[in-house]
Amino acid sequence: MSNRKKNCRRTDEERAVHDRATRLRKMTDAQLCDFIDSTYGRGMEEGAKLADRQGGAAQPSMEGARLFVKFLEGRTGTGNRIGKGTVLYITKELENAIAAGIFGGAI
């Protein structure tokens, strides 16, 4: 027996999704590339507008990062596959990030 759903038993939303998927499958390679490029471009533009409205991208907080590492230290041995070695590696990488100036040079 087929897993296909008869068109008469589809909801309006399912029909719309099916029609859209069919249109995408029928596109040529060039049309697909143009579609993806334009969708990506619109997403980038909307993201930039949203960032401008929110006052720019939020800078990572060094204090927040240190709190996260402390949180991980408290969670070692709870079955989450994070041990003391992992926390040590993350702490070293945090120090490297601080030295690289990711946190605005604040130490």
Coordinates of N, CA and C in Angstrom, one line a residue:
M1 N 0.8 -1.2 0.0 CA 0.0 0.0 0.0 C 0.9 1.2 0.0
S2 N 0.5 2.2 -0.7 CA 1.3 3.5 -0.9 C 1.1 4.4 0.3
N3 N 2.2 5.1 0.7 CA 2.1 6.1 1.8 C 1.6 7.4 1.3
R4 N 1.3 7.5 0.0 CA 0.8 8.8 -0.5 C -0.5 9.2 0.0
K5 N -0.8 10.4 0.2 CA -2.0 10.9 0.7 C -2.8 11.5 -0.5
K6 N -4.0 11.1 -0.7 CA -4.8 11.6 -1.8 C -5.0 13.1 -1.7
N7 N -5.0 13.8 -2.8 CA -5.2 15.2 -2.8 C -6.5 15.6 -2.1
C8 N -7.5 14.9 -2.2 CA -8.8 15.3 -1.6 C -8.7 15.2 -0.1
R9 N -7.8 14.5 0.4 CA -7.6 14.3 1.9 C -6.6 15.3 2.5
R10 N -6.0 16.1 1.7 CA -5.0 17.1 2.1 C -5.7 18.3 2.6
T11 N -5.1 18.9 3.6 CA -5.6 20.2 4.1 C -5.1 21.3 3.1
D12 N -5.7 22.5 3.2 CA -5.3 23.6 2.3 C -3.8 23.9 2.5
E13 N -3.3 23.8 3.8 CA -1.9 24.1 4.1 C -1.0 23.0 3.4
E14 N -1.4 21.7 3.5 CA -0.7 20.7 2.9 C -0.6 20.8 1.4
R15 N -1.7 21.2 0.8 CA -1.7 21.5 -0.7 C -0.8 22.6 -1.1
A16 N -0.8 23.7 -0.3 CA 0.1 24.8 -0.6 C 1.5 24.4 -0.5
V17 N 1.9 23.6 0.5 CA 3.3 23.2 0.7 C 3.6 22.3 -0.5
H18 N 2.7 21.4 -0.8 CA 3.0 20.5 -1.9 C 3.2 21.2 -3.3
D19 N 2.4 22.2 -3.5 CA 2.5 23.0 -4.7 C 3.8 23.8 -4.7
R20 N 4.2 24.3 -3.6 CA 5.5 25.0 -3.5 C 6.7 24.1 -3.8
A21 N 6.6 22.9 -3.1 CA 7.7 21.9 -3.3 C 7.8 21.5 -4.8
T22 N 6.6 21.3 -5.4 CA 6.6 20.9 -6.8 C 7.3 22.0 -7.7
R23 N 6.9 23.3 -7.4 CA 7.6 24.4 -8.2 C 9.1 24.4 -8.0
L24 N 9.5 24.1 -6.8 CA 11.0 24.1 -6.5 C 11.6 23.0 -7.2
R25 N 11.0 21.8 -7.2 CA 11.6 20.6 -7.9 C 11.7 20.8 -9.4
K26 N 10.8 21.6 -10.0 CA 10.8 21.8 -11.4 C 11.8 22.9 -11.9
M27 N 12.4 23.6 -10.9 CA 13.3 24.7 -11.2 C 14.6 24.2 -11.8
T28 N 15.2 24.9 -12.7 CA 16.5 24.6 -13.3 C 17.6 24.9 -12.2
D29 N 18.8 24.5 -12.4 CA 19.9 24.8 -11.5 C 20.1 26.3 -11.3
A30 N 20.1 27.0 -12.5 CA 20.2 28.4 -12.4 C 19.1 29.1 -11.6
Q31 N 17.9 28.7 -11.8 CA 16.8 29.2 -11.1 C 16.9 29.0 -9.6
L32 N 17.3 27.8 -9.3 CA 17.5 27.4 -7.8 C 18.5 28.3 -7.2
C33 N 19.7 28.5 -7.9 CA 20.7 29.3 -7.4 C 20.3 30.8 -7.2
D34 N 19.5 31.3 -8.2 CA 19.0 32.7 -8.1 C 18.0 32.8 -6.9
F35 N 17.2 31.8 -6.7 CA 16.2 31.8 -5.6 C 16.9 31.8 -4.3
I36 N 17.9 30.9 -4.1 CA 18.6 30.8 -2.9 C 19.4 32.1 -2.6
D37 N 20.1 32.7 -3.7 CA 20.8 33.9 -3.5 C 19.9 35.1 -3.1
S38 N 18.7 35.2 -3.7 CA 17.8 36.3 -3.4 C 17.3 36.1 -2.0
T39 N 17.0 34.9 -1.6 CA 16.4 34.6 -0.3 C 17.5 34.9 0.8
Y40 N 18.7 34.5 0.5 CA 19.8 34.8 1.4 C 20.1 36.3 1.5
G41 N 20.0 37.0 0.4 CA 20.2 38.5 0.4 C 19.2 39.2 1.2
R42 N 17.9 38.8 1.0 CA 16.8 39.4 1.8 C 17.0 39.2 3.3
G43 N 17.4 37.9 3.6 CA 17.7 37.6 5.0 C 18.8 38.5 5.6
M44 N 19.8 38.7 4.9 CA 20.9 39.5 5.3 C 20.5 41.0 5.5
E45 N 19.7 41.5 4.6 CA 19.2 42.9 4.7 C 18.3 43.0 5.9
E46 N 17.4 42.1 6.1 CA 16.5 42.2 7.2 C 17.2 42.0 8.5
G47 N 18.3 41.2 8.5 CA 19.1 41.0 9.7 C 19.8 42.3 10.1
A48 N 20.3 43.0 9.0 CA 21.1 44.3 9.2 C 20.1 45.3 9.8
K49 N 18.9 45.4 9.2 CA 17.9 46.4 9.7 C 17.6 46.1 11.1
L50 N 17.4 44.8 11.5 CA 17.0 44.4 12.9 C 18.2 44.8 13.8
A51 N 19.4 44.6 13.4 CA 20.6 44.9 14.2 C 20.6 46.4 14.4
D52 N 20.3 47.2 13.4 CA 20.4 48.7 13.5 C 19.3 49.1 14.5
R53 N 18.1 48.5 14.4 CA 17.0 48.9 15.3 C 17.4 48.6 16.8
Q54 N 18.2 47.5 17.0 CA 18.5 47.1 18.3 C 19.8 47.7 18.8
G55 N 20.3 48.6 18.0 CA 21.5 49.3 18.5 C 22.8 48.6 18.1
G56 N 22.8 47.8 17.1 CA 24.0 47.1 16.7 C 24.1 45.7 17.4
A57 N 25.1 45.0 17.0 CA 25.2 43.6 17.5 C 25.7 43.7 18.9
A58 N 25.2 42.8 19.8 CA 25.6 42.8 21.2 C 27.0 42.2 21.3
Q59 N 27.8 42.9 22.1 CA 29.2 42.4 22.3 C 29.1 41.3 23.3
P60 N 29.9 40.3 23.1 CA 30.0 39.2 24.1 C 30.5 39.7 25.4
S61 N 29.9 39.2 26.5 CA 30.3 39.6 27.8 C 31.3 38.7 28.4
M62 N 32.4 39.2 28.8 CA 33.5 38.4 29.4 C 32.9 37.8 30.7
E63 N 32.2 38.6 31.5 CA 31.7 38.1 32.7 C 30.7 37.0 32.5
G64 N 29.9 37.1 31.4 CA 28.9 36.1 31.1 C 29.6 34.8 30.7
A65 N 30.7 34.9 30.0 CA 31.5 33.7 29.6 C 32.1 33.1 30.8
R66 N 32.6 33.8 31.8 CA 33.2 33.3 33.0 C 32.1 32.6 33.8
L67 N 30.9 33.2 33.9 CA 29.8 32.6 34.6 C 29.4 31.2 33.9
F68 N 29.4 31.2 32.6 CA 29.1 30.0 31.9 C 30.1 28.9 32.2
V69 N 31.4 29.2 32.3 CA 32.4 28.2 32.6 C 32.2 27.7 34.0
K70 N 31.9 28.6 35.0 CA 31.6 28.2 36.3 C 30.4 27.3 36.4
F71 N 29.3 27.6 35.6 CA 28.2 26.7 35.5 C 28.6 25.3 35.0
L72 N 29.4 25.3 34.0 CA 29.9 24.0 33.5 C 30.7 23.2 34.5
E73 N 31.5 23.9 35.3 CA 32.2 23.3 36.4 C 31.3 22.6 37.4
G74 N 30.2 23.2 37.7 CA 29.2 22.6 38.6 C 28.4 21.5 38.0
R75 N 28.4 21.4 36.7 CA 27.7 20.3 36.0 C 28.5 19.1 35.6
T76 N 29.8 19.1 36.0 CA 30.7 18.0 35.6 C 30.2 16.8 36.4
G77 N 30.3 15.6 35.7 CA 29.9 14.4 36.4 C 28.4 14.1 36.5
T78 N 27.6 14.9 35.7 CA 26.2 14.7 35.8 C 25.6 13.9 34.6
G79 N 26.5 13.3 33.9 CA 26.1 12.5 32.7 C 26.0 13.2 31.5
N80 N 26.5 14.5 31.4 CA 26.4 15.3 30.2 C 27.6 15.2 29.4
R81 N 28.5 14.3 29.7 CA 29.8 14.1 29.0 C 30.7 15.3 29.1
I82 N 30.5 16.2 30.0 CA 31.4 17.3 30.2 C 32.2 17.0 31.5
G83 N 33.5 16.9 31.4 CA 34.3 16.6 32.5 C 35.3 17.7 32.8
K84 N 36.1 17.5 33.8 CA 37.1 18.6 34.2 C 38.0 18.9 33.1
G85 N 38.4 18.0 32.2 CA 39.2 18.3 31.1 C 38.6 19.2 30.1
T86 N 37.3 19.0 29.8 CA 36.6 19.8 28.9 C 36.5 21.2 29.4
V87 N 36.2 21.4 30.7 CA 36.1 22.7 31.3 C 37.5 23.4 31.3
L88 N 38.6 22.6 31.5 CA 39.9 23.2 31.4 C 40.2 23.7 30.0
Y89 N 39.8 22.9 29.0 CA 40.0 23.3 27.6 C 39.2 24.6 27.3
I90 N 38.0 24.6 27.7 CA 37.1 25.8 27.5 C 37.7 27.0 28.2
T91 N 38.2 26.8 29.4 CA 38.8 28.0 30.2 C 40.0 28.5 29.4
K92 N 40.9 27.6 28.9 CA 42.1 28.0 28.1 C 41.6 28.8 26.9
E93 N 40.6 28.3 26.2 CA 40.1 29.0 25.0 C 39.5 30.4 25.3
L94 N 38.9 30.5 26.5 CA 38.3 31.7 27.0 C 39.5 32.7 27.2
E95 N 40.6 32.2 27.8 CA 41.7 33.1 28.0 C 42.3 33.5 26.6
N96 N 42.4 32.6 25.7 CA 42.9 33.0 24.3 C 42.0 34.0 23.7
A97 N 40.7 33.9 23.9 CA 39.7 34.9 23.3 C 39.9 36.2 23.9
I98 N 40.2 36.2 25.2 CA 40.4 37.5 25.9 C 41.7 38.2 25.4
A99 N 42.7 37.3 25.2 CA 44.0 37.9 24.7 C 43.8 38.4 23.3
A100 N 42.9 37.7 22.5 CA 42.7 38.1 21.1 C 41.9 39.4 21.0
G101 N 41.3 39.8 22.1 CA 40.5 41.1 22.1 C 39.1 40.9 21.8
I102 N 38.5 39.7 21.8 CA 37.1 39.5 21.5 C 36.2 40.3 22.5
F103 N 36.6 40.5 23.7 CA 35.8 41.1 24.7 C 36.2 42.6 24.8
G104 N 36.6 43.2 23.7 CA 36.9 44.6 23.8 C 38.2 45.0 24.6
G105 N 39.1 44.0 24.8 CA 40.3 44.3 25.5 C 40.1 44.3 27.0
A106 N 38.9 44.2 27.5 CA 38.7 44.2 28.9 C 39.2 42.9 29.6
I107 N 39.9 43.0 30.7 CA 40.4 41.8 31.4 C 39.9 41.9 32.8

